[in-house]
JSON list of C-alpha atoms and ligand atoms in Angstrom, two decimals:
[
{"chain": "A", "resi": 1, "resn": "MET", "atom": "CA", "xyz": [30.37, 40.03, 91.01]},
{"chain": "A", "resi": 2, "resn": "ASP", "atom": "CA", "xyz": [31.83, 40.08, 87.49]},
{"chain": "A", "resi": 3, "resn": "THR", "atom": "CA", "xyz": [31.24, 43.65, 86.36]},
{"chain": "A", "resi": 4, "resn": "LYS", "atom": "CA", "xyz": [32.80, 43.22, 82.90]},
{"chain": "A", "resi": 5, "resn": "ASN", "atom": "CA", "xyz": [29.60, 42.71, 80.98]},
{"chain": "A", "resi": 6, "resn": "VAL", "atom": "CA", "xyz": [28.07, 45.77, 82.65]},
{"chain": "A", "resi": 7, "resn": "GLU", "atom": "CA", "xyz": [31.06, 47.88, 81.56]},
{"chain": "A", "resi": 8, "resn": "ILE", "atom": "CA", "xyz": [30.23, 46.84, 78.00]},
{"chain": "A", "resi": 9, "resn": "TYR", "atom": "CA", "xyz": [26.57, 47.86, 78.38]},
{"chain": "A", "resi": 10, "resn": "GLU", "atom": "CA", "xyz": [27.67, 51.20, 79.88]},
{"chain": "A", "resi": 11, "resn": "LYS", "atom": "CA", "xyz": [29.57, 51.92, 76.67]},
{"chain": "A", "resi": 12, "resn": "LEU", "atom": "CA", "xyz": [26.78, 50.76, 74.39]},
{"chain": "A", "resi": 13, "resn": "ALA", "atom": "CA", "xyz": [23.88, 52.43, 76.22]},
{"chain": "A", "resi": 14, "resn": "LYS", "atom": "CA", "xyz": [23.48, 55.49, 73.97]},
{"chain": "A", "resi": 15, "resn": "LYS", "atom": "CA", "xyz": [23.22, 53.48, 70.77]},
{"chain": "A", "resi": 16, "resn": "TYR", "atom": "CA", "xyz": [21.77, 50.31, 72.31]},
{"chain": "A", "resi": 17, "resn": "ASP", "atom": "CA", "xyz": [18.22, 50.72, 70.92]},
{"chain": "A", "resi": 18, "resn": "LEU", "atom": "CA", "xyz": [19.39, 51.49, 67.38]},
{"chain": "A", "resi": 19, "resn": "ALA", "atom": "CA", "xyz": [22.01, 48.71, 67.35]},
{"chain": "A", "resi": 20, "resn": "THR", "atom": "CA", "xyz": [19.58, 46.12, 68.77]},
{"chain": "A", "resi": 21, "resn": "SER", "atom": "CA", "xyz": [16.90, 46.99, 66.30]},
{"chain": "A", "resi": 22, "resn": "ILE", "atom": "CA", "xyz": [19.31, 46.72, 63.33]},
{"chain": "A", "resi": 23, "resn": "VAL", "atom": "CA", "xyz": [21.20, 43.57, 64.34]},
{"chain": "A", "resi": 24, "resn": "SER", "atom": "CA", "xyz": [17.97, 41.74, 65.27]},
{"chain": "A", "resi": 25, "resn": "PHE", "atom": "CA", "xyz": [16.22, 42.81, 62.00]},
{"chain": "A", "resi": 26, "resn": "GLY", "atom": "CA", "xyz": [13.35, 44.04, 64.18]},
{"chain": "A", "resi": 27, "resn": "ILE", "atom": "CA", "xyz": [12.70, 40.53, 65.57]},
{"chain": "A", "resi": 28, "resn": "GLU", "atom": "CA", "xyz": [13.41, 41.70, 69.12]},
{"chain": "A", "resi": 29, "resn": "LYS", "atom": "CA", "xyz": [10.51, 44.20, 68.79]},
{"chain": "A", "resi": 30, "resn": "ILE", "atom": "CA", "xyz": [8.13, 41.50, 67.53]},
{"chain": "A", "resi": 31, "resn": "TRP", "atom": "CA", "xyz": [9.12, 39.14, 70.36]},
{"chain": "A", "resi": 32, "resn": "ARG", "atom": "CA", "xyz": [8.57, 41.91, 72.91]},
{"chain": "A", "resi": 33, "resn": "LYS", "atom": "CA", "xyz": [5.05, 42.60, 71.54]},
{"chain": "A", "resi": 34, "resn": "ILE", "atom": "CA", "xyz": [4.19, 38.88, 71.70]},
{"chain": "A", "resi": 35, "resn": "PHE", "atom": "CA", "xyz": [5.61, 38.67, 75.24]},
{"chain": "A", "resi": 36, "resn": "VAL", "atom": "CA", "xyz": [3.58, 41.63, 76.52]},
{"chain": "A", "resi": 37, "resn": "LYS", "atom": "CA", "xyz": [0.39, 40.33, 74.91]},
{"chain": "A", "resi": 38, "resn": "LYS", "atom": "CA", "xyz": [0.82, 36.86, 76.48]},
{"chain": "A", "resi": 39, "resn": "ILE", "atom": "CA", "xyz": [1.63, 38.26, 79.94]},
{"chain": "A", "resi": 40, "resn": "LYS", "atom": "CA", "xyz": [-1.41, 40.55, 79.88]},
{"chain": "A", "resi": 41, "resn": "LYS", "atom": "CA", "xyz": [-3.67, 37.50, 79.50]},
{"chain": "A", "resi": 42, "resn": "TYR", "atom": "CA", "xyz": [-2.64, 36.57, 83.06]},
{"chain": "A", "resi": 43, "resn": "ILE", "atom": "CA", "xyz": [-1.92, 39.89, 84.75]},
{"chain": "A", "resi": 44, "resn": "ASN", "atom": "CA", "xyz": [-2.80, 43.36, 83.60]},
{"chain": "A", "resi": 45, "resn": "ASN", "atom": "CA", "xyz": [-1.68, 45.69, 86.37]},
{"chain": "A", "resi": 46, "resn": "GLY", "atom": "CA", "xyz": [-0.15, 45.88, 89.84]},
{"chain": "A", "resi": 47, "resn": "ILE", "atom": "CA", "xyz": [3.50, 46.27, 90.81]},
{"chain": "A", "resi": 48, "resn": "LEU", "atom": "CA", "xyz": [6.07, 45.27, 88.21]},
{"chain": "A", "resi": 49, "resn": "LEU", "atom": "CA", "xyz": [9.77, 44.54, 88.61]},
{"chain": "A", "resi": 50, "resn": "ASP", "atom": "CA", "xyz": [11.63, 44.46, 85.30]},
{"chain": "A", "resi": 51, "resn": "VAL", "atom": "CA", "xyz": [15.05, 42.87, 85.66]},
{"chain": "A", "resi": 52, "resn": "ALA", "atom": "CA", "xyz": [17.99, 43.81, 83.43]},
{"chain": "A", "resi": 53, "resn": "SER", "atom": "CA", "xyz": [15.75, 46.66, 82.30]},
{"chain": "A", "resi": 54, "resn": "ALA", "atom": "CA", "xyz": [18.34, 48.28, 79.98]},
{"chain": "A", "resi": 55, "resn": "THR", "atom": "CA", "xyz": [16.77, 51.30, 78.23]},
{"chain": "A", "resi": 56, "resn": "GLY", "atom": "CA", "xyz": [13.30, 50.70, 79.72]},
{"chain": "A", "resi": 57, "resn": "ASP", "atom": "CA", "xyz": [11.38, 49.35, 76.72]},
{"chain": "A", "resi": 58, "resn": "MET", "atom": "CA", "xyz": [9.73, 46.59, 78.75]},
{"chain": "A", "resi": 59, "resn": "ALA", "atom": "CA", "xyz": [8.34, 49.03, 81.32]},
{"chain": "A", "resi": 60, "resn": "LYS", "atom": "CA", "xyz": [7.18, 51.32, 78.51]},
{"chain": "A", "resi": 61, "resn": "GLU", "atom": "CA", "xyz": [5.21, 48.50, 76.89]},
{"chain": "A", "resi": 62, "resn": "MET", "atom": "CA", "xyz": [3.84, 47.02, 80.13]},
{"chain": "A", "resi": 63, "resn": "ASN", "atom": "CA", "xyz": [2.77, 50.43, 81.49]},
{"chain": "A", "resi": 64, "resn": "PHE", "atom": "CA", "xyz": [1.80, 49.22, 85.00]},
{"chain": "A", "resi": 65, "resn": "ASP", "atom": "CA", "xyz": [0.78, 51.75, 87.68]},
{"chain": "A", "resi": 66, "resn": "LYS", "atom": "CA", "xyz": [4.00, 51.14, 89.62]},
{"chain": "A", "resi": 67, "resn": "MET", "atom": "CA", "xyz": [7.23, 49.81, 88.15]},
{"chain": "A", "resi": 68, "resn": "TYR", "atom": "CA", "xyz": [10.71, 49.01, 89.46]},
{"chain": "A", "resi": 69, "resn": "LEU", "atom": "CA", "xyz": [13.54, 48.86, 86.95]},
{"chain": "A", "resi": 70, "resn": "LEU", "atom": "CA", "xyz": [16.53, 46.82, 88.07]},
{"chain": "A", "resi": 71, "resn": "ASP", "atom": "CA", "xyz": [19.81, 47.21, 86.17]},
{"chain": "A", "resi": 72, "resn": "PRO", "atom": "CA", "xyz": [23.41, 47.75, 87.31]},
{"chain": "A", "resi": 73, "resn": "SER", "atom": "CA", "xyz": [24.22, 50.06, 84.39]},
{"chain": "A", "resi": 74, "resn": "GLU", "atom": "CA", "xyz": [23.99, 53.76, 85.28]},
{"chain": "A", "resi": 75, "resn": "GLN", "atom": "CA", "xyz": [23.96, 54.81, 81.61]},
{"chain": "A", "resi": 76, "resn": "MET", "atom": "CA", "xyz": [21.12, 52.41, 80.74]},
{"chain": "A", "resi": 77, "resn": "ASN", "atom": "CA", "xyz": [19.09, 53.68, 83.70]},
{"chain": "A", "resi": 78, "resn": "LYS", "atom": "CA", "xyz": [19.67, 57.27, 82.62]},
{"chain": "A", "resi": 79, "resn": "ILE", "atom": "CA", "xyz": [18.25, 56.60, 79.14]},
{"chain": "A", "resi": 80, "resn": "ALA", "atom": "CA", "xyz": [15.33, 54.63, 80.60]},
{"chain": "A", "resi": 81, "resn": "GLY", "atom": "CA", "xyz": [14.61, 57.56, 82.94]},
{"chain": "A", "resi": 82, "resn": "GLU", "atom": "CA", "xyz": [14.28, 59.94, 79.98]},
{"chain": "A", "resi": 83, "resn": "LYS", "atom": "CA", "xyz": [12.02, 57.49, 78.13]},
{"chain": "A", "resi": 84, "resn": "LEU", "atom": "CA", "xyz": [9.74, 56.95, 81.14]},
{"chain": "A", "resi": 85, "resn": "LYS", "atom": "CA", "xyz": [9.56, 60.53, 82.43]},
{"chain": "A", "resi": 86, "resn": "ASN", "atom": "CA", "xyz": [5.81, 60.51, 83.02]},
{"chain": "A", "resi": 87, "resn": "LYS", "atom": "CA", "xyz": [5.52, 57.02, 84.52]},
{"chain": "A", "resi": 88, "resn": "ASN", "atom": "CA", "xyz": [5.63, 55.88, 88.13]},
{"chain": "A", "resi": 89, "resn": "VAL", "atom": "CA", "xyz": [9.06, 54.21, 87.94]},
{"chain": "A", "resi": 90, "resn": "LYS", "atom": "CA", "xyz": [11.78, 53.64, 90.48]},
{"chain": "A", "resi": 91, "resn": "PHE", "atom": "CA", "xyz": [15.31, 52.62, 89.56]},
{"chain": "A", "resi": 92, "resn": "ILE", "atom": "CA", "xyz": [17.35, 50.05, 91.42]},
{"chain": "A", "resi": 93, "resn": "GLU", "atom": "CA", "xyz": [20.96, 50.30, 90.25]},
{"chain": "A", "resi": 94, "resn": "ASP", "atom": "CA", "xyz": [22.13, 46.86, 91.25]},
{"chain": "A", "resi": 95, "resn": "TYR", "atom": "CA", "xyz": [22.52, 43.23, 90.18]},
{"chain": "A", "resi": 96, "resn": "ALA", "atom": "CA", "xyz": [19.78, 40.59, 90.26]},
{"chain": "A", "resi": 97, "resn": "GLU", "atom": "CA", "xyz": [21.99, 38.56, 92.58]},
{"chain": "A", "resi": 98, "resn": "THR", "atom": "CA", "xyz": [22.50, 41.28, 95.21]},
{"chain": "A", "resi": 99, "resn": "PHE", "atom": "CA", "xyz": [19.68, 43.87, 95.08]},
{"chain": "A", "resi": 100, "resn": "LYS", "atom": "CA", "xyz": [17.52, 44.50, 98.12]},
{"chain": "A", "resi": 101, "resn": "CYS", "atom": "CA", "xyz": [13.83, 44.08, 97.40]},
{"chain": "A", "resi": 102, "resn": "PRO", "atom": "CA", "xyz": [11.97, 47.34, 98.17]},
{"chain": "A", "resi": 103, "resn": "GLU", "atom": "CA", "xyz": [8.53, 45.65, 98.36]},
{"chain": "A", "resi": 104, "resn": "LYS", "atom": "CA", "xyz": [6.88, 42.46, 97.09]},
{"chain": "A", "resi": 105, "resn": "VAL", "atom": "CA", "xyz": [5.75, 42.70, 93.46]},
{"chain": "A", "resi": 106, "resn": "ASP", "atom": "CA", "xyz": [3.00, 41.06, 91.38]},
{"chain": "A", "resi": 107, "resn": "LEU", "atom": "CA", "xyz": [5.06, 40.42, 88.26]},
{"chain": "A", "resi": 108, "resn": "ILE", "atom": "CA", "xyz": [8.73, 40.03, 87.37]},
{"chain": "A", "resi": 109, "resn": "THR", "atom": "CA", "xyz": [9.68, 40.40, 83.71]},
{"chain": "A", "resi": 110, "resn": "ALA", "atom": "CA", "xyz": [13.03, 39.19, 82.38]},
{"chain": "A", "resi": 111, "resn": "PHE", "atom": "CA", "xyz": [13.31, 39.86, 78.64]},
{"chain": "A", "resi": 112, "resn": "MET", "atom": "CA", "xyz": [16.70, 38.76, 77.29]},
{"chain": "A", "resi": 113, "resn": "ALA", "atom": "CA", "xyz": [17.87, 39.12, 80.85]},
{"chain": "A", "resi": 114, "resn": "VAL", "atom": "CA", "xyz": [18.74, 35.91, 82.70]},
{"chain": "A", "resi": 115, "resn": "ARG", "atom": "CA", "xyz": [21.69, 34.97, 80.48]},
{"chain": "A", "resi": 116, "resn": "ASN", "atom": "CA", "xyz": [23.38, 38.17, 81.67]},
{"chain": "A", "resi": 117, "resn": "PHE", "atom": "CA", "xyz": [23.32, 37.10, 85.31]},
{"chain": "A", "resi": 118, "resn": "ASP", "atom": "CA", "xyz": [26.74, 36.28, 86.65]},
{"chain": "A", "resi": 119, "resn": "ASN", "atom": "CA", "xyz": [25.11, 33.53, 88.75]},
{"chain": "A", "resi": 120, "resn": "LEU", "atom": "CA", "xyz": [21.72, 32.41, 87.45]},
{"chain": "A", "resi": 121, "resn": "GLU", "atom": "CA", "xyz": [20.79, 30.39, 90.56]},
{"chain": "A", "resi": 122, "resn": "LYS", "atom": "CA", "xyz": [21.65, 33.22, 92.95]},
{"chain": "A", "resi": 123, "resn": "GLY", "atom": "CA", "xyz": [19.88, 35.80, 90.76]},
{"chain": "A", "resi": 124, "resn": "VAL", "atom": "CA", "xyz": [16.65, 33.81, 90.53]},
{"chain": "A", "resi": 125, "resn": "LYS", "atom": "CA", "xyz": [16.72, 33.02, 94.26]},
{"chain": "A", "resi": 126, "resn": "ASN", "atom": "CA", "xyz": [17.04, 36.70, 95.12]},
{"chain": "A", "resi": 127, "resn": "LEU", "atom": "CA", "xyz": [14.31, 37.72, 92.66]},
{"chain": "A", "resi": 128, "resn": "ASN", "atom": "CA", "xyz": [12.04, 34.98, 93.96]},
{"chain": "A", "resi": 129, "resn": "LYS", "atom": "CA", "xyz": [12.12, 36.64, 97.41]},
{"chain": "A", "resi": 130, "resn": "CYS", "atom": "CA", "xyz": [10.65, 39.77, 95.86]},
{"chain": "A", "resi": 131, "resn": "LEU", "atom": "CA", "xyz": [7.63, 38.12, 94.21]},
{"chain": "A", "resi": 132, "resn": "LYS", "atom": "CA", "xyz": [4.25, 37.71, 95.95]},
{"chain": "A", "resi": 133, "resn": "ILE", "atom": "CA", "xyz": [2.77, 34.23, 96.23]},
{"chain": "A", "resi": 134, "resn": "GLY", "atom": "CA", "xyz": [0.46, 33.87, 93.23]},
{"chain": "A", "resi": 135, "resn": "GLY", "atom": "CA", "xyz": [2.58, 36.41, 91.35]},
{"chain": "A", "resi": 136, "resn": "TYR", "atom": "CA", "xyz": [4.04, 35.81, 87.89]},
{"chain": "A", "resi": 137, "resn": "PHE", "atom": "CA", "xyz": [7.61, 35.44, 86.63]},
{"chain": "A", "resi": 138, "resn": "ALA", "atom": "CA", "xyz": [7.84, 35.93, 82.85]},
{"chain": "A", "resi": 139, "resn": "ILE", "atom": "CA", "xyz": [10.93, 35.21, 80.77]},
{"chain": "A", "resi": 140, "resn": "VAL", "atom": "CA", "xyz": [12.07, 35.44, 77.16]},
{"chain": "A", "resi": 141, "resn": "GLU", "atom": "CA", "xyz": [15.56, 34.12, 76.57]},
{"chain": "A", "resi": 142, "resn": "LEU", "atom": "CA", "xyz": [17.77, 32.86, 73.77]},
{"chain": "A", "resi": 143, "resn": "THR", "atom": "CA", "xyz": [17.95, 29.15, 74.40]},
{"chain": "A", "resi": 144, "resn": "ARG", "atom": "CA", "xyz": [19.76, 26.25, 72.84]},
{"chain": "A", "resi": 145, "resn": "SER", "atom": "CA", "xyz": [18.19, 23.80, 70.39]},
{"chain": "A", "resi": 146, "resn": "ASN", "atom": "CA", "xyz": [19.35, 21.36, 67.74]},
{"chain": "A", "resi": 147, "resn": "SER", "atom": "CA", "xyz": [17.70, 23.28, 64.94]},
{"chain": "A", "resi": 148, "resn": "ILE", "atom": "CA", "xyz": [19.72, 24.69, 62.07]},
{"chain": "A", "resi": 149, "resn": "PHE", "atom": "CA", "xyz": [18.18, 28.08, 62.91]},
{"chain": "A", "resi": 150, "resn": "PHE", "atom": "CA", "xyz": [19.83, 28.01, 66.31]},
{"chain": "A", "resi": 151, "resn": "LYS", "atom": "CA", "xyz": [23.23, 27.07, 64.85]},
{"chain": "A", "resi": 152, "resn": "LEU", "atom": "CA", "xyz": [22.97, 29.82, 62.24]},
{"chain": "A", "resi": 153, "resn": "SER", "atom": "CA", "xyz": [21.84, 32.31, 64.85]},
{"chain": "A", "resi": 154, "resn": "MET", "atom": "CA", "xyz": [24.84, 31.47, 67.06]},
{"chain": "A", "resi": 155, "resn": "PHE", "atom": "CA", "xyz": [27.16, 32.03, 64.09]},
{"chain": "A", "resi": 156, "resn": "TYR", "atom": "CA", "xyz": [25.41, 35.33, 63.37]},
{"chain": "A", "resi": 157, "resn": "MET", "atom": "CA", "xyz": [25.53, 36.48, 67.01]},
{"chain": "A", "resi": 158, "resn": "THR", "atom": "CA", "xyz": [29.16, 35.60, 67.60]},
{"chain": "A", "resi": 159, "resn": "LYS", "atom": "CA", "xyz": [30.70, 36.51, 64.22]},
{"chain": "A", "resi": 160, "resn": "ILE", "atom": "CA", "xyz": [28.47, 39.05, 62.44]},
{"chain": "A", "resi": 161, "resn": "VAL", "atom": "CA", "xyz": [26.81, 41.02, 65.26]},
{"chain": "A", "resi": 162, "resn": "PRO", "atom": "CA", "xyz": [30.15, 42.18, 66.77]},
{"chain": "A", "resi": 163, "resn": "LEU", "atom": "CA", "xyz": [31.08, 43.59, 63.37]},
{"chain": "A", "resi": 164, "resn": "ILE", "atom": "CA", "xyz": [27.75, 45.33, 62.60]},
{"chain": "A", "resi": 165, "resn": "GLY", "atom": "CA", "xyz": [27.38, 46.45, 66.24]},
{"chain": "A", "resi": 166, "resn": "GLY", "atom": "CA", "xyz": [30.89, 47.91, 66.14]},
{"chain": "A", "resi": 167, "resn": "ILE", "atom": "CA", "xyz": [30.12, 49.84, 62.96]},
{"chain": "A", "resi": 168, "resn": "ILE", "atom": "CA", "xyz": [26.84, 51.26, 64.32]},
{"chain": "A", "resi": 169, "resn": "THR", "atom": "CA", "xyz": [28.14, 52.25, 67.75]},
{"chain": "A", "resi": 170, "resn": "GLY", "atom": "CA", "xyz": [31.83, 52.83, 67.03]},
{"chain": "A", "resi": 171, "resn": "GLU", "atom": "CA", "xyz": [32.48, 50.62, 70.07]},
{"chain": "A", "resi": 172, "resn": "PHE", "atom": "CA", "xyz": [34.45, 47.86, 68.33]},
{"chain": "A", "resi": 173, "resn": "GLU", "atom": "CA", "xyz": [36.31, 46.98, 71.52]},
{"chain": "A", "resi": 174, "resn": "ALA", "atom": "CA", "xyz": [33.06, 46.49, 73.48]},
{"chain": "A", "resi": 175, "resn": "TYR", "atom": "CA", "xyz": [31.52, 44.38, 70.71]},
{"chain": "A", "resi": 176, "resn": "ARG", "atom": "CA", "xyz": [34.70, 42.28, 70.49]},
{"chain": "A", "resi": 177, "resn": "LYS", "atom": "CA", "xyz": [33.77, 40.94, 73.95]},
{"chain": "A", "resi": 178, "resn": "PHE", "atom": "CA", "xyz": [30.17, 40.31, 72.90]},
{"chain": "A", "resi": 179, "resn": "PRO", "atom": "CA", "xyz": [30.57, 36.62, 71.83]},
{"chain": "A", "resi": 180, "resn": "LYS", "atom": "CA", "xyz": [31.72, 35.69, 75.34]},
{"chain": "A", "resi": 181, "resn": "MET", "atom": "CA", "xyz": [28.50, 37.14, 76.74]},
{"chain": "A", "resi": 182, "resn": "ILE", "atom": "CA", "xyz": [26.29, 34.90, 74.61]},
{"chain": "A", "resi": 183, "resn": "LYS", "atom": "CA", "xyz": [25.81, 32.02, 76.98]},
{"chain": "A", "resi": 184, "resn": "ASN", "atom": "CA", "xyz": [24.62, 28.81, 75.47]},
{"chain": "A", "resi": 185, "resn": "ILE", "atom": "CA", "xyz": [21.82, 27.96, 77.90]},
{"chain": "A", "resi": 186, "resn": "SER", "atom": "CA", "xyz": [18.89, 25.57, 77.63]},
{"chain": "A", "resi": 187, "resn": "ASP", "atom": "CA", "xyz": [15.29, 25.80, 78.83]},
{"chain": "A", "resi": 188, "resn": "GLU", "atom": "CA", "xyz": [16.23, 23.26, 81.52]},
{"chain": "A", "resi": 189, "resn": "ASP", "atom": "CA", "xyz": [19.12, 25.42, 82.78]},
{"chain": "A", "resi": 190, "resn": "ILE", "atom": "CA", "xyz": [16.53, 28.13, 83.45]},
{"chain": "A", "resi": 191, "resn": "LEU", "atom": "CA", "xyz": [13.65, 26.01, 84.70]},
{"chain": "A", "resi": 192, "resn": "LYS", "atom": "CA", "xyz": [15.65, 24.02, 87.28]},
{"chain": "A", "resi": 193, "resn": "ASN", "atom": "CA", "xyz": [15.80, 27.23, 89.34]},
{"chain": "A", "resi": 194, "resn": "PHE", "atom": "CA", "xyz": [12.01, 27.52, 89.53]},
{"chain": "A", "resi": 195, "resn": "ASN", "atom": "CA", "xyz": [10.91, 24.60, 91.70]},
{"chain": "A", "resi": 196, "resn": "ASN", "atom": "CA", "xyz": [8.17, 26.45, 93.50]},
{"chain": "A", "resi": 197, "resn": "TYR", "atom": "CA", "xyz": [6.52, 27.62, 90.29]},
{"chain": "A", "resi": 198, "resn": "GLU", "atom": "CA", "xyz": [3.80, 26.32, 87.99]},
{"chain": "A", "resi": 199, "resn": "ILE", "atom": "CA", "xyz": [4.37, 26.88, 84.27]},
{"chain": "A", "resi": 200, "resn": "VAL", "atom": "CA", "xyz": [1.30, 28.53, 82.77]},
{"chain": "A", "resi": 201, "resn": "LYS", "atom": "CA", "xyz": [2.75, 29.20, 79.31]},
{"chain": "A", "resi": 202, "resn": "LYS", "atom": "CA", "xyz": [5.83, 27.93, 77.50]},
{"chain": "A", "resi": 203, "resn": "GLN", "atom": "CA", "xyz": [6.45, 28.33, 73.81]},
{"chain": "A", "resi": 204, "resn": "ARG", "atom": "CA", "xyz": [9.30, 28.46, 71.34]},
{"chain": "A", "resi": 205, "resn": "LEU", "atom": "CA", "xyz": [9.32, 31.77, 69.50]},
{"chain": "A", "resi": 206, "resn": "PHE", "atom": "CA", "xyz": [9.94, 32.13, 65.78]},
{"chain": "A", "resi": 207, "resn": "PRO", "atom": "CA", "xyz": [12.64, 32.10, 64.51]},
{"chain": "A", "resi": 208, "resn": "PRO", "atom": "CA", "xyz": [13.27, 29.21, 66.93]},
{"chain": "A", "resi": 209, "resn": "MET", "atom": "CA", "xyz": [16.12, 30.78, 68.86]},
{"chain": "A", "resi": 210, "resn": "ALA", "atom": "CA", "xyz": [14.31, 31.82, 72.01]},
{"chain": "A", "resi": 211, "resn": "THR", "atom": "CA", "xyz": [11.79, 30.52, 74.52]},
{"chain": "A", "resi": 212, "resn": "LEU", "atom": "CA", "xyz": [8.95, 32.37, 76.23]},
{"chain": "A", "resi": 213, "resn": "ILE", "atom": "CA", "xyz": [8.05, 31.10, 79.71]},
{"chain": "A", "resi": 214, "resn": "ILE", "atom": "CA", "xyz": [5.39, 32.43, 82.08]},
{"chain": "A", "resi": 215, "resn": "MET", "atom": "CA", "xyz": [5.22, 30.90, 85.57]},
{"chain": "A", "resi": 216, "resn": "ARG", "atom": "CA", "xyz": [3.02, 31.43, 88.64]},
{"chain": "A", "resi": 217, "resn": "LYS", "atom": "CA", "xyz": [4.57, 31.27, 92.09]},
{"chain": "A", "resi": 218, "resn": "ASN", "atom": "CA", "xyz": [3.04, 28.67, 94.40]},
{"chain": "A", "resi": 219, "resn": "GLY", "atom": "CA", "xyz": [2.51, 29.11, 98.13]},
{"chain": "B", "resi": 301, "resn": "LIG", "atom": "C1", "xyz": [20.36, 42.49, 76.67]},
{"chain": "B", "resi": 301, "resn": "LIG", "atom": "S1", "xyz": [20.11, 43.75, 77.85]},
{"chain": "B", "resi": 301, "resn": "LIG", "atom": "C2", "xyz": [18.51, 43.37, 78.46]},
{"chain": "B", "resi": 301, "resn": "LIG", "atom": "C3", "xyz": [17.40, 43.81, 77.54]},
{"chain": "B", "resi": 301, "resn": "LIG", "atom": "C4", "xyz": [16.20, 44.37, 78.26]},
{"chain": "B", "resi": 301, "resn": "LIG", "atom": "N1", "xyz": [15.66, 43.47, 79.25]},
{"chain": "B", "resi": 301, "resn": "LIG", "atom": "C5", "xyz": [15.10, 44.80, 77.33]},
{"chain": "B", "resi": 301, "resn": "LIG", "atom": "O1", "xyz": [13.92, 44.54, 77.64]},
{"chain": "B", "resi": 301, "resn": "LIG", "atom": "O2", "xyz": [15.40, 45.43, 76.30]},
{"chain": "B", "resi": 301, "resn": "LIG", "atom": "C6", "xyz": [21.09, 43.21, 79.19]},
{"chain": "B", "resi": 301, "resn": "LIG", "atom": "C7", "xyz": [21.07, 44.13, 80.42]},
{"chain": "B", "resi": 301, "resn": "LIG", "atom": "O3", "xyz": [21.45, 43.30, 81.55]},
{"chain": "B", "resi": 301, "resn": "LIG", "atom": "C8", "xyz": [22.09, 44.11, 82.49]},
{"chain": "B", "resi": 301, "resn": "LIG", "atom": "N2", "xyz": [22.78, 43.22, 83.42]},
{"chain": "B", "resi": 301, "resn": "LIG", "atom": "C9", "xyz": [24.01, 42.68, 83.33]},
{"chain": "B", "resi": 301, "resn": "LIG", "atom": "N3", "xyz": [24.29, 41.89, 84.38]},
{"chain": "B", "resi": 301, "resn": "LIG", "atom": "C10", "xyz": [23.18, 41.92, 85.17]},
{"chain": "B", "resi": 301, "resn": "LIG", "atom": "C11", "xyz": [22.84, 41.31, 86.43]},
{"chain": "B", "resi": 301, "resn": "LIG", "atom": "N4", "xyz": [23.68, 40.48, 87.05]},
{"chain": "B", "resi": 301, "resn": "LIG", "atom": "N5", "xyz": [21.63, 41.58, 86.97]},
{"chain": "B", "resi": 301, "resn": "LIG", "atom": "C12", "xyz": [20.76, 42.40, 86.32]},
{"chain": "B", "resi": 301, "resn": "LIG", "atom": "N6", "xyz": [21.02, 43.00, 85.13]},
{"chain": "B", "resi": 301, "resn": "LIG", "atom": "C13", "xyz": [22.22, 42.76, 84.58]},
{"chain": "B", "resi": 301, "resn": "LIG", "atom": "C14", "xyz": [22.97, 45.01, 81.62]},
{"chain": "B", "resi": 301, "resn": "LIG", "atom": "O4", "xyz": [23.39, 46.16, 82.31]},
{"chain": "B", "resi": 301, "resn": "LIG", "atom": "C15", "xyz": [22.07, 45.29, 80.43]},
{"chain": "B", "resi": 301, "resn": "LIG", "atom": "O5", "xyz": [21.39, 46.52, 80.56]}
]
């Protein structure tokens, strides 16, 4: 497993929320609200597994009765733990590709998560084992398109974000590695790993840099 990108998140954890909110101009928060609203049309409670859970914002918004947070970063999990003190949450400090599923869940959420996997196919395969038949897998991810928005956003993410992120967090070295972590993936790169799923919702978010996908697992 390539642990380099996790080392970066370890360093950024304390200022991650502030830095994300500033560099995304608040768009990340709007996308999260839209995501949660769309998911709740299909499933409103049960057991949730949030993958690449970072500082726990997804679990906070979803607020299911029982939630597993899966992230290899100890520092991220620590911050999430403080944020979710009064919730029924369990932390799994591991990678999507290698974690052992504690019990089958009703919903897996992956918000800005799958591009961080070292091996997307292996990660999805392992997560798939943890989802009940009829359960939902919900994704928001930055995905490639031909639009000028996407090209501008890539320029912004690879040239400007490392600079602003460095200034906010003081972690210039960590942010210098950031452009390499922005994988240029397409909707198809994601969807080809979900053969046993039915897409119930797929939409391009605005600005058109990311895609929202909600799928139901078939028997
Ligand atoms: C951009 S953040 C995810 C944002 C988060 N999902 C949210 O809702 O705010 C990326 C996270 O992915 C985690 N990560 C990196 N590699 C991973 C892997 N192979 N499996 C699971 N999580 C991983 C990092 O530790 C980091 O916390």
